[in-house]
PDB file of C-alpha atoms in Angstrom:
ATOM      1  CA  MET A   1       0.000   0.000   0.000  1.00 97.00           C
ATOM      2  CA  LYS A   2       1.133   3.549  -0.759  1.00 98.00           C
ATOM      3  CA  LEU A   3       0.442   6.396   1.654  1.00 98.00           C
ATOM      4  CA  ARG A   4       1.166  10.118   1.616  1.00 98.00           C
ATOM      5  CA  ARG A   5       0.233  13.350   3.360  1.00 97.00           C
ATOM      6  CA  ILE A   6      -1.853  15.905   1.477  1.00 96.00           C
ATOM      7  CA  SER A   7      -2.898  19.519   1.972  1.00 94.00           C
ATOM      8  CA  THR A   8      -6.543  20.123   2.905  1.00 91.00           C
ATOM      9  CA  ARG A   9      -8.594  23.203   3.730  1.00 87.00           C
ATOM     10  CA  SER A  10      -8.166  22.479   7.425  1.00 84.00           C
ATOM     11  CA  GLY A  11      -4.466  21.528   7.335  1.00 90.00           C
ATOM     12  CA  THR A  12      -3.131  18.145   6.233  1.00 93.00           C
ATOM     13  CA  ALA A  13      -4.473  14.603   6.069  1.00 94.00           C
ATOM     14  CA  LEU A  14      -3.364  11.126   5.082  1.00 97.00           C
ATOM     15  CA  ALA A  15      -4.177   9.783   1.629  1.00 97.00           C
ATOM     16  CA  ALA A  16      -3.816   6.278   0.193  1.00 98.00           C
ATOM     17  CA  ARG A  17      -3.519   5.157  -3.401  1.00 97.00           C
ATOM     18  CA  HIS A  18      -6.395   3.089  -4.744  1.00 97.00           C
ATOM     19  CA  GLU A  19      -4.507   0.803  -7.073  1.00 96.00           C
ATOM     20  CA  PRO A  20      -7.383  -0.466  -9.276  1.00 96.00           C
ATOM     21  CA  THR A  21      -8.319   3.091 -10.310  1.00 96.00           C
ATOM     22  CA  ASP A  22      -4.886   4.718  -9.893  1.00 95.00           C
ATOM     23  CA  THR A  23      -6.359   7.473  -7.720  1.00 96.00           C
ATOM     24  CA  TRP A  24      -5.455   8.940  -4.342  1.00 97.00           C
ATOM     25  CA  ILE A  25      -8.170   8.985  -1.675  1.00 97.00           C
ATOM     26  CA  ASP A  26      -8.322  11.506   1.169  1.00 97.00           C
ATOM     27  CA  LEU A  27      -8.822   9.158   4.114  1.00 96.00           C
ATOM     28  CA  GLU A  28     -10.059  11.870   6.451  1.00 94.00           C
ATOM     29  CA  GLU A  29     -12.679  13.109   3.995  1.00 94.00           C
ATOM     30  CA  ALA A  30     -13.730   9.561   3.162  1.00 95.00           C
ATOM     31  CA  GLN A  31     -14.074   8.791   6.860  1.00 94.00           C
ATOM     32  CA  HIS A  32     -16.128  11.946   7.455  1.00 92.00           C
ATOM     33  CA  THR A  33     -18.385  11.270   4.482  1.00 93.00           C
ATOM     34  CA  LEU A  34     -18.858   7.526   4.788  1.00 92.00           C
ATOM     35  CA  GLY A  35     -18.411   6.843   8.501  1.00 87.00           C
ATOM     36  CA  GLY A  36     -17.238   3.484   9.772  1.00 76.00           C
ATOM     37  CA  GLU A  37     -14.161   2.547  11.783  1.00 77.00           C
ATOM     38  CA  SER A  38     -11.582   5.344  11.914  1.00 81.00           C
ATOM     39  CA  VAL A  39      -8.188   4.833  10.304  1.00 87.00           C
ATOM     40  CA  GLY A  40      -6.745   7.863  12.124  1.00 85.00           C
ATOM     41  CA  SER A  41      -4.449  10.599  10.874  1.00 89.00           C
ATOM     42  CA  ASP A  42      -1.130   9.514  12.404  1.00 95.00           C
ATOM     43  CA  LEU A  43       1.052   7.818   9.759  1.00 97.00           C
ATOM     44  CA  VAL A  44       3.190   5.851  12.222  1.00 98.00           C
ATOM     45  CA  LEU A  45       0.160   4.526  14.116  1.00 97.00           C
ATOM     46  CA  LEU A  46      -1.477   3.509  10.854  1.00 97.00           C
ATOM     47  CA  LEU A  47       1.680   1.696   9.732  1.00 98.00           C
ATOM     48  CA  ALA A  48       1.831  -0.068  13.111  1.00 97.00           C
ATOM     49  CA  ALA A  49      -1.674  -1.450  12.552  1.00 95.00           C
ATOM     50  CA  ARG A  50      -0.207  -3.519   9.693  1.00 94.00           C
ATOM     51  CA  GLU A  51      -2.583  -5.855   7.882  1.00 95.00           C
ATOM     52  CA  ARG A  52      -5.581  -4.809   9.955  1.00 94.00           C
ATOM     53  CA  GLY A  53      -4.888  -1.141   9.215  1.00 95.00           C
ATOM     54  CA  ARG A  54      -4.353  -1.805   5.510  1.00 96.00           C
ATOM     55  CA  ASP A  55      -7.610  -3.748   5.350  1.00 95.00           C
ATOM     56  CA  ARG A  56      -9.497  -0.830   6.941  1.00 95.00           C
ATOM     57  CA  VAL A  57      -7.920   1.614   4.488  1.00 96.00           C
ATOM     58  CA  SER A  58      -8.668  -0.643   1.515  1.00 96.00           C
ATOM     59  CA  SER A  59     -12.305  -0.981   2.506  1.00 95.00           C
ATOM     60  CA  LEU A  60     -12.606   2.763   3.008  1.00 96.00           C
ATOM     61  CA  MET A  61     -11.024   3.477  -0.382  1.00 97.00           C
ATOM     62  CA  ASP A  62     -13.271   0.977  -2.178  1.00 97.00           C
ATOM     63  CA  ALA A  63     -16.338   2.617  -0.637  1.00 96.00           C
ATOM     64  CA  ALA A  64     -15.093   6.112  -1.512  1.00 96.00           C
ATOM     65  CA  VAL A  65     -14.476   5.142  -5.136  1.00 97.00           C
ATOM     66  CA  ALA A  66     -17.887   3.483  -5.383  1.00 97.00           C
ATOM     67  CA  GLU A  67     -19.549   6.648  -4.055  1.00 96.00           C
ATOM     68  CA  GLY A  68     -17.345   8.990  -6.055  1.00 96.00           C
ATOM     69  CA  VAL A  69     -16.103  10.907  -3.017  1.00 96.00           C
ATOM     70  CA  ALA A  70     -12.801  11.948  -1.410  1.00 96.00           C
ATOM     71  CA  THR A  71     -10.701  11.818  -4.573  1.00 96.00           C
ATOM     72  CA  VAL A  72      -7.512  13.875  -4.183  1.00 95.00           C
ATOM     73  CA  ARG A  73      -6.956  16.411  -6.941  1.00 88.00           C
ATOM     74  CA  ASP A  74      -3.928  18.206  -5.472  1.00 85.00           C
ATOM     75  CA  CYS A  75      -1.016  15.854  -4.791  1.00 89.00           C
ATOM     76  CA  THR A  76       1.545  18.560  -4.058  1.00 93.00           C
ATOM     77  CA  PRO A  77       4.439  16.718  -2.364  1.00 95.00           C
ATOM     78  CA  LEU A  78       4.710  17.117   1.410  1.00 96.00           C
ATOM     79  CA  LEU A  79       6.810  15.510   4.094  1.00 97.00           C
ATOM     80  CA  PRO A  80       4.823  12.369   4.917  1.00 97.00           C
ATOM     81  CA  TYR A  81       5.672  12.700   8.618  1.00 97.00           C
ATOM     82  CA  ALA A  82       8.181  14.285  10.990  1.00 97.00           C
ATOM     83  CA  PRO A  83      10.906  11.734  11.877  1.00 98.00           C
ATOM     84  CA  SER A  84      11.863  11.683  15.547  1.00 97.00           C
ATOM     85  CA  SER A  85      15.480  10.769  14.761  1.00 98.00           C
ATOM     86  CA  LEU A  86      17.734   9.935  11.828  1.00 98.00           C
ATOM     87  CA  ARG A  87      20.231   7.050  11.768  1.00 98.00           C
ATOM     88  CA  CYS A  88      22.230   6.731   8.541  1.00 97.00           C
ATOM     89  CA  PHE A  89      23.834   3.368   7.792  1.00 98.00           C
ATOM     90  CA  LEU A  90      26.464   2.183   5.318  1.00 97.00           C
ATOM     91  CA  GLY A  91      24.813  -0.498   3.208  1.00 97.00           C
ATOM     92  CA  TRP A  92      27.052  -1.163   0.205  1.00 98.00           C
ATOM     93  CA  GLU A  93      30.751  -1.940   0.173  1.00 97.00           C
ATOM     94  CA  ALA A  94      30.901  -1.074  -3.533  1.00 97.00           C
ATOM     95  CA  HIS A  95      29.738   2.487  -2.884  1.00 97.00           C
ATOM     96  CA  TRP A  96      32.382   3.074  -0.228  1.00 96.00           C
ATOM     97  CA  ILE A  97      35.215   1.682  -2.351  1.00 97.00           C
ATOM     98  CA  ARG A  98      34.332   3.670  -5.480  1.00 97.00           C
ATOM     99  CA  ALA A  99      33.797   6.856  -3.475  1.00 96.00           C
ATOM    100  CA  ALA A 100      37.105   6.406  -1.648  1.00 95.00           C
ATOM    101  CA  HIS A 101      38.983   5.955  -4.927  1.00 97.00           C
ATOM    102  CA  GLN A 102      37.455   9.141  -6.299  1.00 96.00           C
ATOM    103  CA  MET A 103      38.342  11.024  -3.098  1.00 94.00           C
ATOM    104  CA  VAL A 104      41.970  10.015  -3.602  1.00 94.00           C
ATOM    105  CA  ARG A 105      41.963  10.973  -7.296  1.00 95.00           C
ATOM    106  CA  THR A 106      40.485  14.371  -6.430  1.00 94.00           C
ATOM    107  CA  ASN A 107      42.437  15.259  -3.309  1.00 93.00           C
ATOM    108  CA  LEU A 108      45.661  13.188  -3.507  1.00 93.00           C
ATOM    109  CA  PRO A 109      46.274  12.756  -7.237  1.00 94.00           C
ATOM    110  CA  ALA A 110      49.944  11.913  -6.659  1.00 94.00           C
ATOM    111  CA  ALA A 111      48.885   8.801  -4.733  1.00 93.00           C
ATOM    112  CA  ALA A 112      46.525   7.511  -7.425  1.00 93.00           C
ATOM    113  CA  PRO A 113      49.225   5.760  -9.543  1.00 94.00           C
ATOM    114  CA  PHE A 114      50.539   3.962  -6.448  1.00 93.00           C
ATOM    115  CA  VAL A 115      47.020   2.767  -5.581  1.00 95.00           C
ATOM    116  CA  ARG A 116      46.419   1.649  -9.148  1.00 94.00           C
ATOM    117  CA  GLY A 117      49.734  -0.209  -9.242  1.00 96.00           C
ATOM    118  CA  TYR A 118      49.036  -2.018  -5.969  1.00 94.00           C
ATOM    119  CA  GLU A 119      45.584  -3.108  -7.146  1.00 94.00           C
ATOM    120  CA  THR A 120      46.861  -4.230 -10.534  1.00 96.00           C
ATOM    121  CA  LEU A 121      49.620  -6.294  -8.939  1.00 95.00           C
ATOM    122  CA  THR A 122      47.598  -7.863  -6.116  1.00 96.00           C
ATOM    123  CA  ARG A 123      44.134  -7.857  -7.735  1.00 96.00           C
ATOM    124  CA  ARG A 124      42.838  -6.593  -4.408  1.00 96.00           C
ATOM    125  CA  THR A 125      41.347  -3.318  -3.262  1.00 96.00           C
ATOM    126  CA  PHE A 126      43.907  -1.006  -1.675  1.00 95.00           C
ATOM    127  CA  PRO A 127      43.301  -1.699   2.059  1.00 95.00           C
ATOM    128  CA  ALA A 128      42.909   1.934   3.121  1.00 94.00           C
ATOM    129  CA  LEU A 129      40.113   2.388   0.571  1.00 95.00           C
ATOM    130  CA  LYS A 130      37.888  -0.370   1.923  1.00 96.00           C
ATOM    131  CA  PRO A 131      35.352   0.177   4.720  1.00 95.00           C
ATOM    132  CA  LYS A 132      36.901  -0.167   8.165  1.00 93.00           C
ATOM    133  CA  ALA A 133      36.819  -3.609   9.789  1.00 94.00           C
ATOM    134  CA  SER A 134      33.706  -2.984  11.885  1.00 94.00           C
ATOM    135  CA  PHE A 135      31.560  -2.746   8.732  1.00 95.00           C
ATOM    136  CA  TYR A 136      32.160  -6.455   8.112  1.00 97.00           C
ATOM    137  CA  ASP A 137      31.390  -7.333  11.749  1.00 97.00           C
ATOM    138  CA  HIS A 138      28.150  -5.417  12.187  1.00 97.00           C
ATOM    139  CA  PRO A 139      26.108  -2.657  10.537  1.00 97.00           C
ATOM    140  CA  ALA A 140      27.672   0.798  10.859  1.00 96.00           C
ATOM    141  CA  TYR A 141      25.877   4.129  11.122  1.00 96.00           C
ATOM    142  CA  TYR A 142      26.072   7.742  12.223  1.00 95.00           C
ATOM    143  CA  THR A 143      23.339   9.872  13.772  1.00 95.00           C
ATOM    144  CA  GLY A 144      22.119  12.539  11.352  1.00 96.00           C
ATOM    145  CA  ASN A 145      20.040  15.666  11.748  1.00 97.00           C
ATOM    146  CA  HIS A 146      16.337  14.842  11.483  1.00 98.00           C
ATOM    147  CA  LEU A 147      15.429  18.533  11.833  1.00 97.00           C
ATOM    148  CA  THR A 148      16.904  19.537   8.459  1.00 97.00           C
ATOM    149  CA  ILE A 149      15.031  17.035   6.282  1.00 98.00           C
ATOM    150  CA  VAL A 150      13.154  18.835   3.494  1.00 97.00           C
ATOM    151  CA  ALA A 151      10.180  17.633   1.493  1.00 97.00           C
ATOM    152  CA  ASP A 152      10.036  16.094  -1.931  1.00 98.00           C
ATOM    153  CA  GLY A 153       9.861  19.025  -4.353  1.00 96.00           C
ATOM    154  CA  ALA A 154      11.354  21.551  -1.927  1.00 97.00           C
ATOM    155  CA  PRO A 155      14.559  23.443  -2.765  1.00 97.00           C
ATOM    156  CA  MET A 156      17.714  21.899  -1.324  1.00 96.00           C
ATOM    157  CA  PRO A 157      19.802  24.637   0.355  1.00 93.00           C
ATOM    158  CA  TRP A 158      23.440  24.906  -0.724  1.00 96.00           C
ATOM    159  CA  PRO A 159      25.510  25.560   2.415  1.00 95.00           C
ATOM    160  CA  SER A 160      27.788  28.589   2.266  1.00 94.00           C
ATOM    161  CA  TYR A 161      30.813  26.563   3.394  1.00 95.00           C
ATOM    162  CA  THR A 162      31.018  24.040   0.546  1.00 96.00           C
ATOM    163  CA  GLN A 163      31.954  24.171  -3.119  1.00 95.00           C
ATOM    164  CA  ALA A 164      31.192  20.475  -3.742  1.00 96.00           C
ATOM    165  CA  LEU A 165      27.568  19.647  -2.979  1.00 97.00           C
ATOM    166  CA  ASP A 166      26.522  16.089  -3.749  1.00 98.00           C
ATOM    167  CA  PHE A 167      23.389  13.902  -3.665  1.00 98.00           C
ATOM    168  CA  GLU A 168      23.137  10.328  -2.352  1.00 98.00           C
ATOM    169  CA  LEU A 169      20.480   7.858  -3.458  1.00 98.00           C
ATOM    170  CA  GLU A 170      19.154   5.794  -0.544  1.00 98.00           C
ATOM    171  CA  PHE A 171      16.026   4.191   0.830  1.00 98.00           C
ATOM    172  CA  ALA A 172      14.832   4.791   4.367  1.00 98.00           C
ATOM    173  CA  MET A 173      12.833   2.675   6.795  1.00 98.00           C
ATOM    174  CA  ILE A 174      10.255   3.959   9.283  1.00 98.00           C
ATOM    175  CA  VAL A 175      10.205   2.164  12.624  1.00 98.00           C
ATOM    176  CA  ASP A 176       6.626   1.816  13.884  1.00 98.00           C
ATOM    177  CA  ARG A 177       7.006  -0.051  17.180  1.00 97.00           C
ATOM    178  CA  PRO A 178       9.429   0.113  20.134  1.00 98.00           C
ATOM    179  CA  LEU A 179      12.501  -2.119  20.121  1.00 97.00           C
ATOM    180  CA  LYS A 180      15.410  -2.911  22.387  1.00 98.00           C
ATOM    181  CA  ASP A 181      17.997  -5.658  21.890  1.00 98.00           C
ATOM    182  CA  ALA A 182      15.827  -7.022  19.082  1.00 98.00           C
ATOM    183  CA  SER A 183      16.641 -10.001  16.911  1.00 98.00           C
ATOM    184  CA  SER A 184      16.864  -9.386  13.178  1.00 98.00           C
ATOM    185  CA  THR A 185      13.443 -11.022  12.758  1.00 98.00           C
ATOM    186  CA  GLU A 186      11.876  -8.811  15.431  1.00 98.00           C
ATOM    187  CA  ALA A 187      13.548  -5.755  13.942  1.00 98.00           C
ATOM    188  CA  ALA A 188      12.317  -6.519  10.421  1.00 98.00           C
ATOM    189  CA  ASP A 189       8.813  -6.820  11.840  1.00 98.00           C
ATOM    190  CA  ALA A 190       9.156  -3.309  13.303  1.00 98.00           C
ATOM    191  CA  ILE A 191       9.704  -1.698   9.887  1.00 98.00           C
ATOM    192  CA  GLY A 192       6.416  -0.054   8.989  1.00 98.00           C
ATOM    193  CA  GLY A 193       7.307   1.613   5.711  1.00 98.00           C
ATOM    194  CA  PHE A 194       9.909   2.409   3.074  1.00 98.00           C
ATOM    195  CA  VAL A 195      10.607   5.736   1.362  1.00 98.00           C
ATOM    196  CA  VAL A 196      13.272   7.184  -0.953  1.00 98.00           C
ATOM    197  CA  PHE A 197      15.865   9.354   0.791  1.00 98.00           C
ATOM    198  CA  ASP A 198      18.489  11.797  -0.525  1.00 98.00           C
ATOM    199  CA  ASP A 199      21.390  12.296   1.878  1.00 97.00           C
ATOM    200  CA  PHE A 200      23.022  15.462   0.544  1.00 97.00           C
ATOM    201  CA  SER A 201      26.727  15.837   1.348  1.00 97.00           C
ATOM    202  CA  ALA A 202      29.457  18.474   1.243  1.00 96.00           C
ATOM    203  CA  ARG A 203      32.313  16.476  -0.281  1.00 96.00           C
ATOM    204  CA  ASP A 204      35.130  18.992   0.185  1.00 94.00           C
ATOM    205  CA  VAL A 205      34.162  19.321   3.848  1.00 94.00           C
ATOM    206  CA  GLN A 206      33.999  15.533   4.132  1.00 92.00           C
ATOM    207  CA  TRP A 207      37.627  15.276   3.066  1.00 90.00           C
ATOM    208  CA  GLU A 208      38.696  17.792   5.710  1.00 91.00           C
ATOM    209  CA  GLU A 209      36.584  16.218   8.472  1.00 90.00           C
ATOM    210  CA  GLU A 210      37.923  12.753   7.627  1.00 86.00           C
ATOM    211  CA  ARG A 211      41.538  13.906   7.890  1.00 85.00           C
ATOM    212  CA  LYS A 212      41.361  16.527  10.633  1.00 86.00           C
ATOM    213  CA  GLY A 213      38.085  16.200  12.525  1.00 84.00           C
ATOM    214  CA  SER A 214      37.717  14.653  15.962  1.00 84.00           C
ATOM    215  CA  PHE A 215      34.348  13.102  15.170  1.00 83.00           C
ATOM    216  CA  GLY A 216      34.809  11.809  11.633  1.00 80.00           C
ATOM    217  CA  PRO A 217      33.487  12.937   8.250  1.00 81.00           C
ATOM    218  CA  VAL A 218      29.775  13.242   9.084  1.00 85.00           C
ATOM    219  CA  VAL A 219      29.402  16.506  11.005  1.00 89.00           C
ATOM    220  CA  LYS A 220      29.061  19.612   8.794  1.00 93.00           C
ATOM    221  CA  THR A 221      29.439  17.285   5.831  1.00 94.00           C
ATOM    222  CA  LYS A 222      25.954  15.924   6.410  1.00 94.00           C
ATOM    223  CA  THR A 223      23.888  17.842   8.951  1.00 94.00           C
ATOM    224  CA  PHE A 224      22.781  20.796   6.788  1.00 95.00           C
ATOM    225  CA  GLY A 225      20.092  18.929   4.875  1.00 96.00           C
ATOM    226  CA  SER A 226      18.575  15.821   3.351  1.00 98.00           C
ATOM    227  CA  SER A 227      15.276  15.095   1.618  1.00 98.00           C
ATOM    228  CA  LEU A 228      12.492  12.552   1.918  1.00 98.00           C
ATOM    229  CA  GLY A 229      10.117  11.237  -0.716  1.00 98.00           C
ATOM    230  CA  SER A 230       6.436  12.065  -0.354  1.00 98.00           C
ATOM    231  CA  VAL A 231       5.158   8.480  -0.761  1.00 98.00           C
ATOM    232  CA  ILE A 232       5.501   5.740   1.854  1.00 98.00           C
ATOM    233  CA  VAL A 233       5.306   2.091   0.754  1.00 98.00           C
ATOM    234  CA  THR A 234       4.318  -0.574   3.263  1.00 98.00           C
ATOM    235  CA  PRO A 235       6.733  -3.497   3.768  1.00 98.00           C
ATOM    236  CA  ASP A 236       4.438  -6.137   2.296  1.00 97.00           C
ATOM    237  CA  GLU A 237       5.208  -4.609  -1.128  1.00 97.00           C
ATOM    238  CA  VAL A 238       9.017  -4.477  -1.017  1.00 98.00           C
ATOM    239  CA  LEU A 239      10.657  -6.010   2.058  1.00 98.00           C
ATOM    240  CA  ASP A 240      11.064  -9.468   0.535  1.00 97.00           C
ATOM    241  CA  ARG A 241      12.800  -8.001  -2.556  1.00 98.00           C
ATOM    242  CA  ILE A 242      14.526  -4.989  -1.090  1.00 98.00           C
ATOM    243  CA  ASP A 243      17.909  -6.158  -2.445  1.00 97.00           C
ATOM    244  CA  ARG A 244      16.584  -6.599  -6.007  1.00 98.00           C
ATOM    245  CA  LEU A 245      15.157  -3.177  -6.881  1.00 98.00           C
ATOM    246  CA  ASP A 246      16.332  -1.133  -9.855  1.00 98.00           C
ATOM    247  CA  ALA A 247      17.109   2.537  -9.264  1.00 98.00           C
ATOM    248  CA  SER A 248      18.178   5.649 -11.127  1.00 98.00           C
ATOM    249  CA  VAL A 249      19.606   9.153 -10.852  1.00 98.00           C
ATOM    250  CA  VAL A 250      18.238  11.759 -13.261  1.00 98.00           C
ATOM    251  CA  VAL A 251      19.537  15.350 -13.313  1.00 98.00           C
ATOM    252  CA  ASP A 252      17.709  17.929 -15.420  1.00 98.00           C
ATOM    253  CA  GLY A 253      16.036  15.140 -17.361  1.00 98.00           C
ATOM    254  CA  GLN A 254      19.313  13.342 -18.152  1.00 98.00           C
ATOM    255  CA  THR A 255      20.020   9.901 -16.695  1.00 98.00           C
ATOM    256  CA  TRP A 256      23.298  10.048 -14.815  1.00 98.00           C
ATOM    257  CA  SER A 257      23.134   6.551 -13.350  1.00 98.00           C
ATOM    258  CA  SER A 258      21.132   3.334 -13.624  1.00 98.00           C
ATOM    259  CA  THR A 259      21.814   1.163 -10.605  1.00 98.00           C
ATOM    260  CA  SER A 260      20.067  -1.151  -8.140  1.00 98.00           C
ATOM    261  CA  THR A 261      19.891  -2.246  -4.514  1.00 98.00           C
ATOM    262  CA  ARG A 262      21.767  -5.477  -5.289  1.00 98.00           C
ATOM    263  CA  GLY A 263      24.761  -6.204  -3.085  1.00 97.00           C
ATOM    264  CA  LEU A 264      23.238  -4.844   0.142  1.00 98.00           C
ATOM    265  CA  HIS A 265      25.636  -6.098   2.827  1.00 97.00           C
ATOM    266  CA  TRP A 266      23.262  -6.107   5.814  1.00 98.00           C
ATOM    267  CA  SER A 267      19.534  -6.856   5.632  1.00 98.00           C
ATOM    268  CA  PRO A 268      16.968  -4.314   6.881  1.00 98.00           C
ATOM    269  CA  GLY A 269      16.295  -6.532   9.895  1.00 98.00           C
ATOM    270  CA  GLU A 270      19.981  -6.775  10.783  1.00 98.00           C
ATOM    271  CA  THR A 271      20.358  -3.023  10.367  1.00 98.00           C
ATOM    272  CA  VAL A 272      17.449  -2.077  12.618  1.00 98.00           C
ATOM    273  CA  ALA A 273      18.418  -4.757  15.147  1.00 98.00           C
ATOM    274  CA  TYR A 274      21.882  -3.223  15.479  1.00 98.00           C
ATOM    275  CA  ALA A 275      20.335   0.193  16.114  1.00 98.00           C
ATOM    276  CA  SER A 276      18.405  -1.366  19.007  1.00 98.00           C
ATOM    277  CA  ARG A 277      21.435  -3.005  20.600  1.00 98.00           C
ATOM    278  CA  GLY A 278      21.492  -1.886  24.222  1.00 98.00           C
ATOM    279  CA  GLU A 279      19.170   1.070  23.634  1.00 97.00           C
ATOM    280  CA  GLN A 280      15.543   1.826  22.986  1.00 97.00           C
ATOM    281  CA  VAL A 281      14.473   2.533  19.419  1.00 98.00           C
ATOM    282  CA  TYR A 282      11.153   4.338  19.265  1.00 98.00           C
ATOM    283  CA  PRO A 283       8.291   4.497  16.784  1.00 98.00           C
ATOM    284  CA  GLY A 284       8.865   7.275  14.266  1.00 98.00           C
ATOM    285  CA  GLU A 285      12.637   6.897  13.997  1.00 98.00           C
ATOM    286  CA  LEU A 286      13.988   6.949  10.444  1.00 98.00           C
ATOM    287  CA  ILE A 287      16.767   4.547   9.491  1.00 98.00           C
ATOM    288  CA  THR A 288      18.477   4.906   6.115  1.00 98.00           C
ATOM    289  CA  SER A 289      20.192   2.310   3.961  1.00 98.00           C
ATOM    290  CA  GLY A 290      23.337   4.140   2.919  1.00 97.00           C
ATOM    291  CA  THR A 291      24.125   5.108  -0.653  1.00 98.00           C
ATOM    292  CA  LEU A 292      23.412   2.685  -3.483  1.00 98.00           C
ATOM    293  CA  PRO A 293      26.428   1.889  -5.691  1.00 98.00           C
ATOM    294  CA  MET A 294      26.854   4.579  -8.354  1.00 98.00           C
ATOM    295  CA  GLY A 295      24.171   6.554  -6.536  1.00 98.00           C
ATOM    296  CA  CYS A 296      26.124   9.757  -5.912  1.00 98.00           C
ATOM    297  CA  GLY A 297      27.989  12.351  -7.923  1.00 98.00           C
ATOM    298  CA  LEU A 298      31.272  11.532  -6.200  1.00 98.00           C
ATOM    299  CA  GLU A 299      31.314   7.998  -7.605  1.00 98.00           C
ATOM    300  CA  LEU A 300      30.233   9.223 -11.030  1.00 98.00           C
ATOM    301  CA  ASP A 301      32.579  12.234 -10.961  1.00 96.00           C
ATOM    302  CA  ARG A 302      29.641  14.375 -12.073  1.00 97.00           C
ATOM    303  CA  TRP A 303      28.713  17.379  -9.993  1.00 97.00           C
ATOM    304  CA  ILE A 304      25.441  19.175  -9.466  1.00 98.00           C
ATOM    305  CA  GLU A 305      25.151  22.946  -9.683  1.00 97.00           C
ATOM    306  CA  PRO A 306      22.611  25.522  -8.471  1.00 97.00           C
ATOM    307  CA  GLY A 307      19.396  25.230 -10.448  1.00 97.00           C
ATOM    308  CA  ASN A 308      19.773  21.514 -11.219  1.00 98.00           C
ATOM    309  CA  GLU A 309      16.772  19.291 -10.571  1.00 98.00           C
ATOM    310  CA  VAL A 310      17.879  15.988  -8.997  1.00 98.00           C
ATOM    311  CA  VAL A 311      15.411  13.097  -9.200  1.00 98.00           C
ATOM    312  CA  LEU A 312      16.267   9.858  -7.384  1.00 98.00           C
ATOM    313  CA  THR A 313      14.059   6.817  -7.992  1.00 98.00           C
ATOM    314  CA  ILE A 314      13.902   3.295  -6.603  1.00 98.00           C
ATOM    315  CA  ASP A 315      11.446   1.044  -8.417  1.00 98.00           C
ATOM    316  CA  GLY A 316       8.743  -0.263  -6.115  1.00 97.00           C
ATOM    317  CA  ILE A 317       9.308   2.468  -3.539  1.00 98.00           C
ATOM    318  CA  GLY A 318       9.097   5.817  -5.327  1.00 98.00           C
ATOM    319  CA  SER A 319      11.178   8.902  -5.896  1.00 98.00           C
ATOM    320  CA  VAL A 320      12.356  12.185  -4.401  1.00 98.00           C
ATOM    321  CA  SER A 321      13.029  15.337  -6.407  1.00 98.00           C
ATOM    322  CA  ASN A 322      14.720  18.579  -5.385  1.00 98.00           C
ATOM    323  CA  VAL A 323      16.025  21.637  -7.179  1.00 98.00           C
ATOM    324  CA  VAL A 324      19.414  22.713  -5.879  1.00 97.00           C
ATOM    325  CA  ALA A 325      19.303  26.268  -4.511  1.00 96.00           C
ATOM    326  CA  ALA A 326      21.961  28.909  -4.975  1.00 93.00           C
ATOM    327  CA  GLN A 327      24.896  28.859  -2.605  1.00 86.00           C
ATOM    328  CA  GLY A 328      23.938  30.431   0.712  1.00 77.00           C
TER     329      GLY A 328
END
């Protein structure tokens, strides 16, 4: 099932997509018009209701379509909900390795021939350009800034302190029930929805924070902004094939990358379970996958500029689109 938040005369409401007719139904208006059991207006609570909640929504949509009421005509993208936290994981070894090689070529060009020679001779990745050892032992993440997430369709601010703004194609998972020290099975069962996520990054700042910072390359590199798709997809549609979804990056109508979620190192359940190790994870927290291989400008060595429209899509989940604003 696909859900989103819409603008109404009284504020906002939840809408669901009626698949047989390819229309969006205002659940609040349908409820008011048709009566019956309430589906509520809280996205996380509705996701937590799982099959029972989806059945109520489906019945309400069928009745609304039959009566010709509550059809949504304005689907202006909005943030589907306000995440209570943001945990950003590293999901793909291939992304890290390609990005690290490009960082070296850009910032230490004299070292690039040595790296290339080592890899040609040994047929192995240069050790310093692989993820650190903990990535292979358990999922790895940093805590992002959930307060600077912008909506699908909103301008993405360009921070004044960077000359190298970049996008990152990811999916995100919404936790809809409390967890602590969960197994991977329990954690997978606590994922209420999936959405496309763009983790914008300041690459020149990342290089400096990696080399000189006390807290690693994810402080000012990452905290200024990210964006969230407007459509949430429930796990029954994608969880069992989350590592087999095609994806793309399109900038100003031109395809920059065609990629996929294949090669995901840790499953969604393992990822969320690690977040819950020794601490409480609460409903409403947003947990991201990390960047898909070839899902960022750094790996592609193609760079966005002010005025570019960046559209990131993952088949089966949706998309997120933002126009890059002028440098602040």
